[in-house]
PDB file of C-alpha atoms in Angstrom:
ATOM      1  CA  MET A 995      16.153   9.285 -23.981  1.00  0.00           C
ATOM      2  CA  LYS A 996      12.759  11.245 -25.298  1.00  0.00           C
ATOM      3  CA  ILE A 997      10.117  10.886 -23.613  1.00  0.00           C
ATOM      4  CA  ASN A 998       6.977   9.222 -24.711  1.00  0.00           C
ATOM      5  CA  SER A 999       3.893  11.642 -24.435  1.00  0.00           C
ATOM      6  CA  GLU A1000       1.272   9.393 -25.174  1.00  0.00           C
ATOM      7  CA  LYS A1001       2.486   7.371 -22.301  1.00  0.00           C
ATOM      8  CA  SER A1002       3.235  10.409 -19.677  1.00  0.00           C
ATOM      9  CA  LYS A1003       0.829  12.081 -17.269  1.00  0.00           C
ATOM     10  CA  GLU A1004       0.791  14.824 -15.466  1.00  0.00           C
ATOM     11  CA  ILE A1005      -0.187  14.946 -11.395  1.00  0.00           C
ATOM     12  CA  ILE A1006      -0.776  18.337  -9.832  1.00  0.00           C
ATOM     13  CA  ILE A1007      -0.192  17.808  -6.266  1.00  0.00           C
ATOM     14  CA  SER A1008      -2.276  19.991  -4.270  1.00  0.00           C
ATOM     15  CA  PHE A1009      -4.722  19.761  -1.080  1.00  0.00           C
ATOM     16  CA  ALA A1010      -6.971  22.339  -1.831  1.00  0.00           C
ATOM     17  CA  GLN A1011     -10.847  21.607  -1.272  1.00  0.00           C
ATOM     18  CA  ASP A1012     -11.705  22.742  -4.297  1.00  0.00           C
ATOM     19  CA  GLY A1013     -11.023  21.798  -8.342  1.00  0.00           C
ATOM     20  CA  ASN A1014     -10.758  24.999  -9.471  1.00  0.00           C
ATOM     21  CA  PHE A1015      -6.686  25.327  -9.249  1.00  0.00           C
ATOM     22  CA  ARG A1016      -6.684  23.344 -12.133  1.00  0.00           C
ATOM     23  CA  SER A1017      -7.989  25.676 -14.471  1.00  0.00           C
ATOM     24  CA  THR A1018      -5.163  28.201 -14.051  1.00  0.00           C
ATOM     25  CA  ILE A1019      -1.825  26.122 -14.272  1.00  0.00           C
ATOM     26  CA  ALA A1020      -1.195  25.558 -17.704  1.00  0.00           C
ATOM     27  CA  ASN A1021      -0.792  22.239 -19.319  1.00  0.00           C
ATOM     28  CA  ILE A1022       2.637  20.433 -20.114  1.00  0.00           C
ATOM     29  CA  LYS A1023       3.287  19.968 -23.660  1.00  0.00           C
ATOM     30  CA  ILE A1024       6.201  17.531 -25.922  1.00  0.00           C
ATOM     31  CA  ASP A1025       6.601  18.007 -28.649  1.00  0.00           C
ATOM     32  CA  GLY A1026       3.394  19.975 -29.186  1.00  0.00           C
ATOM     33  CA  ARG A1027       0.749  17.494 -27.508  1.00  0.00           C
ATOM     34  CA  ASP A1028      -0.610  18.033 -24.107  1.00  0.00           C
ATOM     35  CA  ILE A1029       0.538  15.875 -21.790  1.00  0.00           C
ATOM     36  CA  ALA A1030      -2.705  14.478 -19.948  1.00  0.00           C
ATOM     37  CA  GLN A1031      -3.484  16.250 -15.905  1.00  0.00           C
ATOM     38  CA  VAL A1032      -5.063  13.445 -14.415  1.00  0.00           C
ATOM     39  CA  CYS A1033      -5.589  13.009 -10.228  1.00  0.00           C
ATOM     40  CA  HIS A1034      -4.653   9.521  -9.888  1.00  0.00           C
ATOM     41  CA  ALA A1035      -1.896   7.454 -11.544  1.00  0.00           C
ATOM     42  CA  LYS A1036      -0.126   4.653 -10.933  1.00  0.00           C
ATOM     43  CA  LEU A1037       3.660   4.005 -10.467  1.00  0.00           C
ATOM     44  CA  LEU A1038       5.389   1.943 -10.770  1.00  0.00           C
ATOM     45  CA  GLY A1039       2.227  -0.607  -8.989  1.00  0.00           C
ATOM     46  CA  VAL A1040       1.275   2.024  -6.643  1.00  0.00           C
ATOM     47  CA  THR A1041      -1.543   4.924  -7.200  1.00  0.00           C
ATOM     48  CA  ILE A1042      -0.472   7.973  -6.312  1.00  0.00           C
ATOM     49  CA  SER A1043      -3.298  10.489  -5.826  1.00  0.00           C
ATOM     50  CA  GLN A1044      -2.823  14.482  -6.096  1.00  0.00           C
ATOM     51  CA  ASP A1045      -3.888  14.792  -2.537  1.00  0.00           C
ATOM     52  CA  LEU A1046      -0.866  12.865  -1.595  1.00  0.00           C
ATOM     53  CA  THR A1047      -3.561  10.076   0.256  1.00  0.00           C
ATOM     54  CA  TRP A1048      -4.286   6.393   0.056  1.00  0.00           C
ATOM     55  CA  ASN A1049      -7.439   5.873  -0.836  1.00  0.00           C
ATOM     56  CA  LYS A1050      -7.559   5.625  -4.622  1.00  0.00           C
ATOM     57  CA  HIS A1051      -4.082   3.096  -4.033  1.00  0.00           C
ATOM     58  CA  VAL A1052      -5.922   0.825  -1.213  1.00  0.00           C
ATOM     59  CA  ASP A1053      -8.687   0.454  -3.152  1.00  0.00           C
ATOM     60  CA  ASN A1054      -7.083  -0.579  -6.253  1.00  0.00           C
ATOM     61  CA  ILE A1055      -5.347  -3.591  -4.046  1.00  0.00           C
ATOM     62  CA  VAL A1056      -8.552  -4.691  -2.284  1.00  0.00           C
ATOM     63  CA  LYS A1057     -10.143  -5.375  -5.390  1.00  0.00           C
ATOM     64  CA  LYS A1058      -7.028  -7.265  -7.033  1.00  0.00           C
ATOM     65  CA  ALA A1059      -6.748  -9.373  -3.955  1.00  0.00           C
ATOM     66  CA  GLY A1060     -10.671 -10.018  -3.773  1.00  0.00           C
ATOM     67  CA  LYS A1061     -10.043 -11.245  -6.915  1.00  0.00           C
ATOM     68  CA  ARG A1062      -7.471 -13.654  -6.399  1.00  0.00           C
ATOM     69  CA  LEU A1063      -9.263 -15.074  -2.845  1.00  0.00           C
ATOM     70  CA  TYR A1064     -11.783 -16.251  -5.880  1.00  0.00           C
ATOM     71  CA  MET A1065      -9.088 -18.829  -6.724  1.00  0.00           C
ATOM     72  CA  LEU A1066      -8.759 -19.814  -3.138  1.00  0.00           C
ATOM     73  CA  TYR A1067     -12.162 -20.784  -2.657  1.00  0.00           C
ATOM     74  CA  GLN A1068     -11.859 -22.642  -5.647  1.00  0.00           C
ATOM     75  CA  LEU A1069      -9.104 -24.462  -4.373  1.00  0.00           C
ATOM     76  CA  LYS A1070     -10.886 -25.509  -0.908  1.00  0.00           C
ATOM     77  CA  ARG A1071     -13.980 -26.528  -3.298  1.00  0.00           C
ATOM     78  CA  ALA A1072     -11.463 -28.963  -5.052  1.00  0.00           C
ATOM     79  CA  GLY A1073     -10.122 -30.353  -1.649  1.00  0.00           C
ATOM     80  CA  ILE A1074      -7.156 -28.681  -1.191  1.00  0.00           C
ATOM     81  CA  ASN A1075      -5.813 -29.451   2.861  1.00  0.00           C
ATOM     82  CA  GLN A1076      -5.502 -25.883   5.016  1.00  0.00           C
ATOM     83  CA  LYS A1077      -1.976 -26.301   5.070  1.00  0.00           C
ATOM     84  CA  ASP A1078      -1.167 -25.918   1.254  1.00  0.00           C
ATOM     85  CA  LEU A1079      -4.239 -23.178   1.267  1.00  0.00           C
ATOM     86  CA  VAL A1080      -2.371 -21.097   3.507  1.00  0.00           C
ATOM     87  CA  SER A1081       0.823 -21.645   1.638  1.00  0.00           C
ATOM     88  CA  VAL A1082      -1.302 -20.453  -1.555  1.00  0.00           C
ATOM     89  CA  TYR A1083      -2.913 -17.206   0.203  1.00  0.00           C
ATOM     90  CA  VAL A1084       0.868 -16.296   1.697  1.00  0.00           C
ATOM     91  CA  SER A1085       2.296 -16.310  -1.540  1.00  0.00           C
ATOM     92  CA  VAL A1086      -0.365 -15.244  -4.199  1.00  0.00           C
ATOM     93  CA  VAL A1087      -2.635 -12.822  -2.028  1.00  0.00           C
ATOM     94  CA  ARG A1088      -1.130 -11.318   0.821  1.00  0.00           C
ATOM     95  CA  PRO A1089       1.688 -10.040  -1.786  1.00  0.00           C
ATOM     96  CA  VAL A1090      -0.383  -7.342  -2.757  1.00  0.00           C
ATOM     97  CA  LEU A1091      -1.568  -6.493  -0.542  1.00  0.00           C
ATOM     98  CA  GLU A1092       2.066  -6.008   0.709  1.00  0.00           C
ATOM     99  CA  TYR A1093       3.490  -4.741  -2.010  1.00  0.00           C
ATOM    100  CA  ALA A1094       5.628  -0.631  -1.532  1.00  0.00           C
ATOM    101  CA  CYS A1095       4.083  -1.214   1.937  1.00  0.00           C
ATOM    102  CA  PRO A1096       6.862   0.979   2.747  1.00  0.00           C
ATOM    103  CA  VAL A1097       5.998   3.689   0.798  1.00  0.00           C
ATOM    104  CA  TRP A1098       2.774   3.865   1.876  1.00  0.00           C
ATOM    105  CA  HIS A1099       2.006   2.195   5.125  1.00  0.00           C
ATOM    106  CA  THR A1100       3.067   4.923   8.090  1.00  0.00           C
ATOM    107  CA  ASN A1101       1.202   7.093   6.123  1.00  0.00           C
ATOM    108  CA  LEU A1102      -1.969   5.233   6.005  1.00  0.00           C
ATOM    109  CA  PRO A1103      -5.337   5.987   8.107  1.00  0.00           C
ATOM    110  CA  GLN A1104      -7.052   3.040  10.377  1.00  0.00           C
ATOM    111  CA  TYR A1105     -10.109   2.635   7.973  1.00  0.00           C
ATOM    112  CA  LEU A1106      -7.593   2.175   5.133  1.00  0.00           C
ATOM    113  CA  SER A1107      -5.868  -0.558   7.173  1.00  0.00           C
ATOM    114  CA  ASP A1108      -8.751  -2.017   8.519  1.00  0.00           C
ATOM    115  CA  ASN A1109      -9.994  -2.228   4.861  1.00  0.00           C
ATOM    116  CA  ILE A1110      -6.947  -4.059   4.212  1.00  0.00           C
ATOM    117  CA  GLU A1111      -7.734  -6.002   7.137  1.00  0.00           C
ATOM    118  CA  VAL A1112     -10.646  -7.724   5.796  1.00  0.00           C
ATOM    119  CA  ILE A1113      -9.095  -9.122   3.199  1.00  0.00           C
ATOM    120  CA  HIS A1114      -6.564 -10.841   5.840  1.00  0.00           C
ATOM    121  CA  LYS A1115      -9.797 -12.038   7.398  1.00  0.00           C
ATOM    122  CA  ARG A1116     -11.678 -13.182   4.498  1.00  0.00           C
ATOM    123  CA  ALA A1117      -9.416 -15.825   3.127  1.00  0.00           C
ATOM    124  CA  LEU A1118      -8.177 -17.096   6.598  1.00  0.00           C
ATOM    125  CA  LYS A1119     -12.197 -17.619   7.601  1.00  0.00           C
ATOM    126  CA  CYS A1120     -12.224 -19.597   3.997  1.00  0.00           C
ATOM    127  CA  ILE A1121      -9.771 -21.857   4.839  1.00  0.00           C
ATOM    128  CA  PHE A1122     -10.560 -22.271   8.402  1.00  0.00           C
ATOM    129  CA  PRO A1123     -14.332 -21.986   8.547  1.00  0.00           C
ATOM    130  CA  GLY A1124     -15.589 -21.809  11.845  1.00  0.00           C
ATOM    131  CA  LEU A1125     -13.155 -20.474  14.096  1.00  0.00           C
ATOM    132  CA  GLY A1126     -12.315 -17.175  15.338  1.00  0.00           C
ATOM    133  CA  TYR A1127      -9.701 -14.621  13.723  1.00  0.00           C
ATOM    134  CA  ALA A1128      -7.186 -14.896  16.711  1.00  0.00           C
ATOM    135  CA  GLU A1129      -7.083 -18.407  16.921  1.00  0.00           C
ATOM    136  CA  ILE A1130      -6.818 -18.649  13.334  1.00  0.00           C
ATOM    137  CA  LEU A1131      -3.570 -16.439  13.557  1.00  0.00           C
ATOM    138  CA  ARG A1132      -2.294 -18.390  16.238  1.00  0.00           C
ATOM    139  CA  ARG A1133      -2.947 -21.946  14.865  1.00  0.00           C
ATOM    140  CA  VAL A1134      -0.797 -20.841  11.362  1.00  0.00           C
ATOM    141  CA  ASN A1135       1.422 -18.537  12.842  1.00  0.00           C
ATOM    142  CA  LEU A1136       0.429 -15.336  11.143  1.00  0.00           C
ATOM    143  CA  ASP A1137       0.378 -12.160  12.332  1.00  0.00           C
ATOM    144  CA  THR A1138      -2.608  -9.307  11.142  1.00  0.00           C
ATOM    145  CA  LEU A1139      -1.092  -7.509   8.134  1.00  0.00           C
ATOM    146  CA  ASN A1140      -0.710  -4.399   9.806  1.00  0.00           C
ATOM    147  CA  ILE A1141       1.795  -6.053  12.674  1.00  0.00           C
ATOM    148  CA  ARG A1142       2.882  -7.226   9.343  1.00  0.00           C
ATOM    149  CA  ARG A1143       3.624  -3.748   7.692  1.00  0.00           C
ATOM    150  CA  ASP A1144       4.932  -2.499  10.815  1.00  0.00           C
ATOM    151  CA  SER A1145       7.417  -5.007  10.720  1.00  0.00           C
ATOM    152  CA  ILE A1146       8.542  -4.850   7.172  1.00  0.00           C
ATOM    153  CA  CYS A1147       9.099  -0.924   7.881  1.00  0.00           C
ATOM    154  CA  GLN A1148      11.126  -1.337  10.735  1.00  0.00           C
ATOM    155  CA  HIS A1149      13.444  -3.994   9.089  1.00  0.00           C
ATOM    156  CA  ILE A1150      14.025  -1.118   5.958  1.00  0.00           C
ATOM    157  CA  LYS A1151      14.481   1.641   8.336  1.00  0.00           C
ATOM    158  CA  TYR A1152      17.331  -0.506  10.122  1.00  0.00           C
ATOM    159  CA  ASN A1153      18.660  -0.785   6.475  1.00  0.00           C
ATOM    160  CA  VAL A1154      18.811   2.901   5.473  1.00  0.00           C
ATOM    161  CA  ARG A1155      20.402   4.155   8.651  1.00  0.00           C
ATOM    162  CA  GLN A1156      22.376   1.463   9.228  1.00  0.00           C
ATOM    163  CA  GLN A1157      25.699   3.152   7.657  1.00  0.00           C
ATOM    164  CA  ASN A1158      24.967   6.413   7.633  1.00  0.00           C
ATOM    165  CA  VAL A1159      23.656   9.546   9.462  1.00  0.00           C
ATOM    166  CA  TYR A1160      21.206  11.856   7.589  1.00  0.00           C
ATOM    167  CA  PRO A1161      19.947  15.472   8.468  1.00  0.00           C
ATOM    168  CA  LEU A1162      16.311  15.245  10.577  1.00  0.00           C
ATOM    169  CA  PRO A1163      14.610  17.302   8.051  1.00  0.00           C
ATOM    170  CA  VAL A1164      11.964  20.208   9.401  1.00  0.00           C
ATOM    171  CA  THR A1165       8.151  18.626   9.446  1.00  0.00           C
ATOM    172  CA  ARG A1166       5.544  21.179  10.338  1.00  0.00           C
ATOM    173  CA  THR A1167       2.607  18.761   9.139  1.00  0.00           C
ATOM    174  CA  ASN A1168       1.520  15.250  10.460  1.00  0.00           C
ATOM    175  CA  ARG A1169       1.097  14.332   6.907  1.00  0.00           C
ATOM    176  CA  PHE A1170       4.950  15.109   5.720  1.00  0.00           C
ATOM    177  CA  ARG A1171       6.469  13.617   9.067  1.00  0.00           C
ATOM    178  CA  ASN A1172       4.273  10.601   8.794  1.00  0.00           C
ATOM    179  CA  SER A1173       5.355   9.864   5.001  1.00  0.00           C
ATOM    180  CA  PHE A1174       8.167   7.198   5.068  1.00  0.00           C
ATOM    181  CA  ILE A1175      11.370   9.545   4.364  1.00  0.00           C
ATOM    182  CA  PRO A1176      10.787  11.222   7.716  1.00  0.00           C
ATOM    183  CA  TRP A1177       9.294   8.681   9.388  1.00  0.00           C
ATOM    184  CA  ALA A1178      12.101   6.377   8.857  1.00  0.00           C
ATOM    185  CA  LEU A1179      14.854   8.696  10.258  1.00  0.00           C
ATOM    186  CA  TYR A1180      12.895  10.145  12.956  1.00  0.00           C
ATOM    187  CA  ASN A1181      12.221   6.592  14.666  1.00  0.00           C
ATOM    188  CA  CYS A1182      15.739   5.175  13.909  1.00  0.00           C
ATOM    189  CA  GLN A1183      16.940   7.327  16.385  1.00  0.00           C
TER     190      GLN A1183
END
């Protein structure tokens, strides 16, 4: 298999506050071509940043879901009933907000979780204007996205640990402990 140097990117994972470390690291070369050094890259739909934060990923999914909300507004203006609008939201918009969440949810700060929840609220307020968020959730039997992501992670955690016993990794930082694999291993005991 040959690596395509034009499609390849290099991310230097670092938690340093200044960007001076980049100048000290030599570029990777494939077939005599330098591989581009980037601050973030999309891998299978998940944006990974050099400091392993999820800000860029959340910004991307919120923007993408916001664009899909426009379709929901147009369907509402066309007179589609509320039940069908909820089905459209659940099948078209919400998957964007939950894609690959076991990878990033366990290490997501509250302010980023709130940014995602805003899209959920906007969609449901569009469908049910004049009702409070809690009332809408109760009426359509939906959970907040944070609760849904927790349940998805719990489901995957139990499927991973069902048959196998893995040693618990030693974690020195909360950042590592809250990343998916250590989180899943520690929380399934």
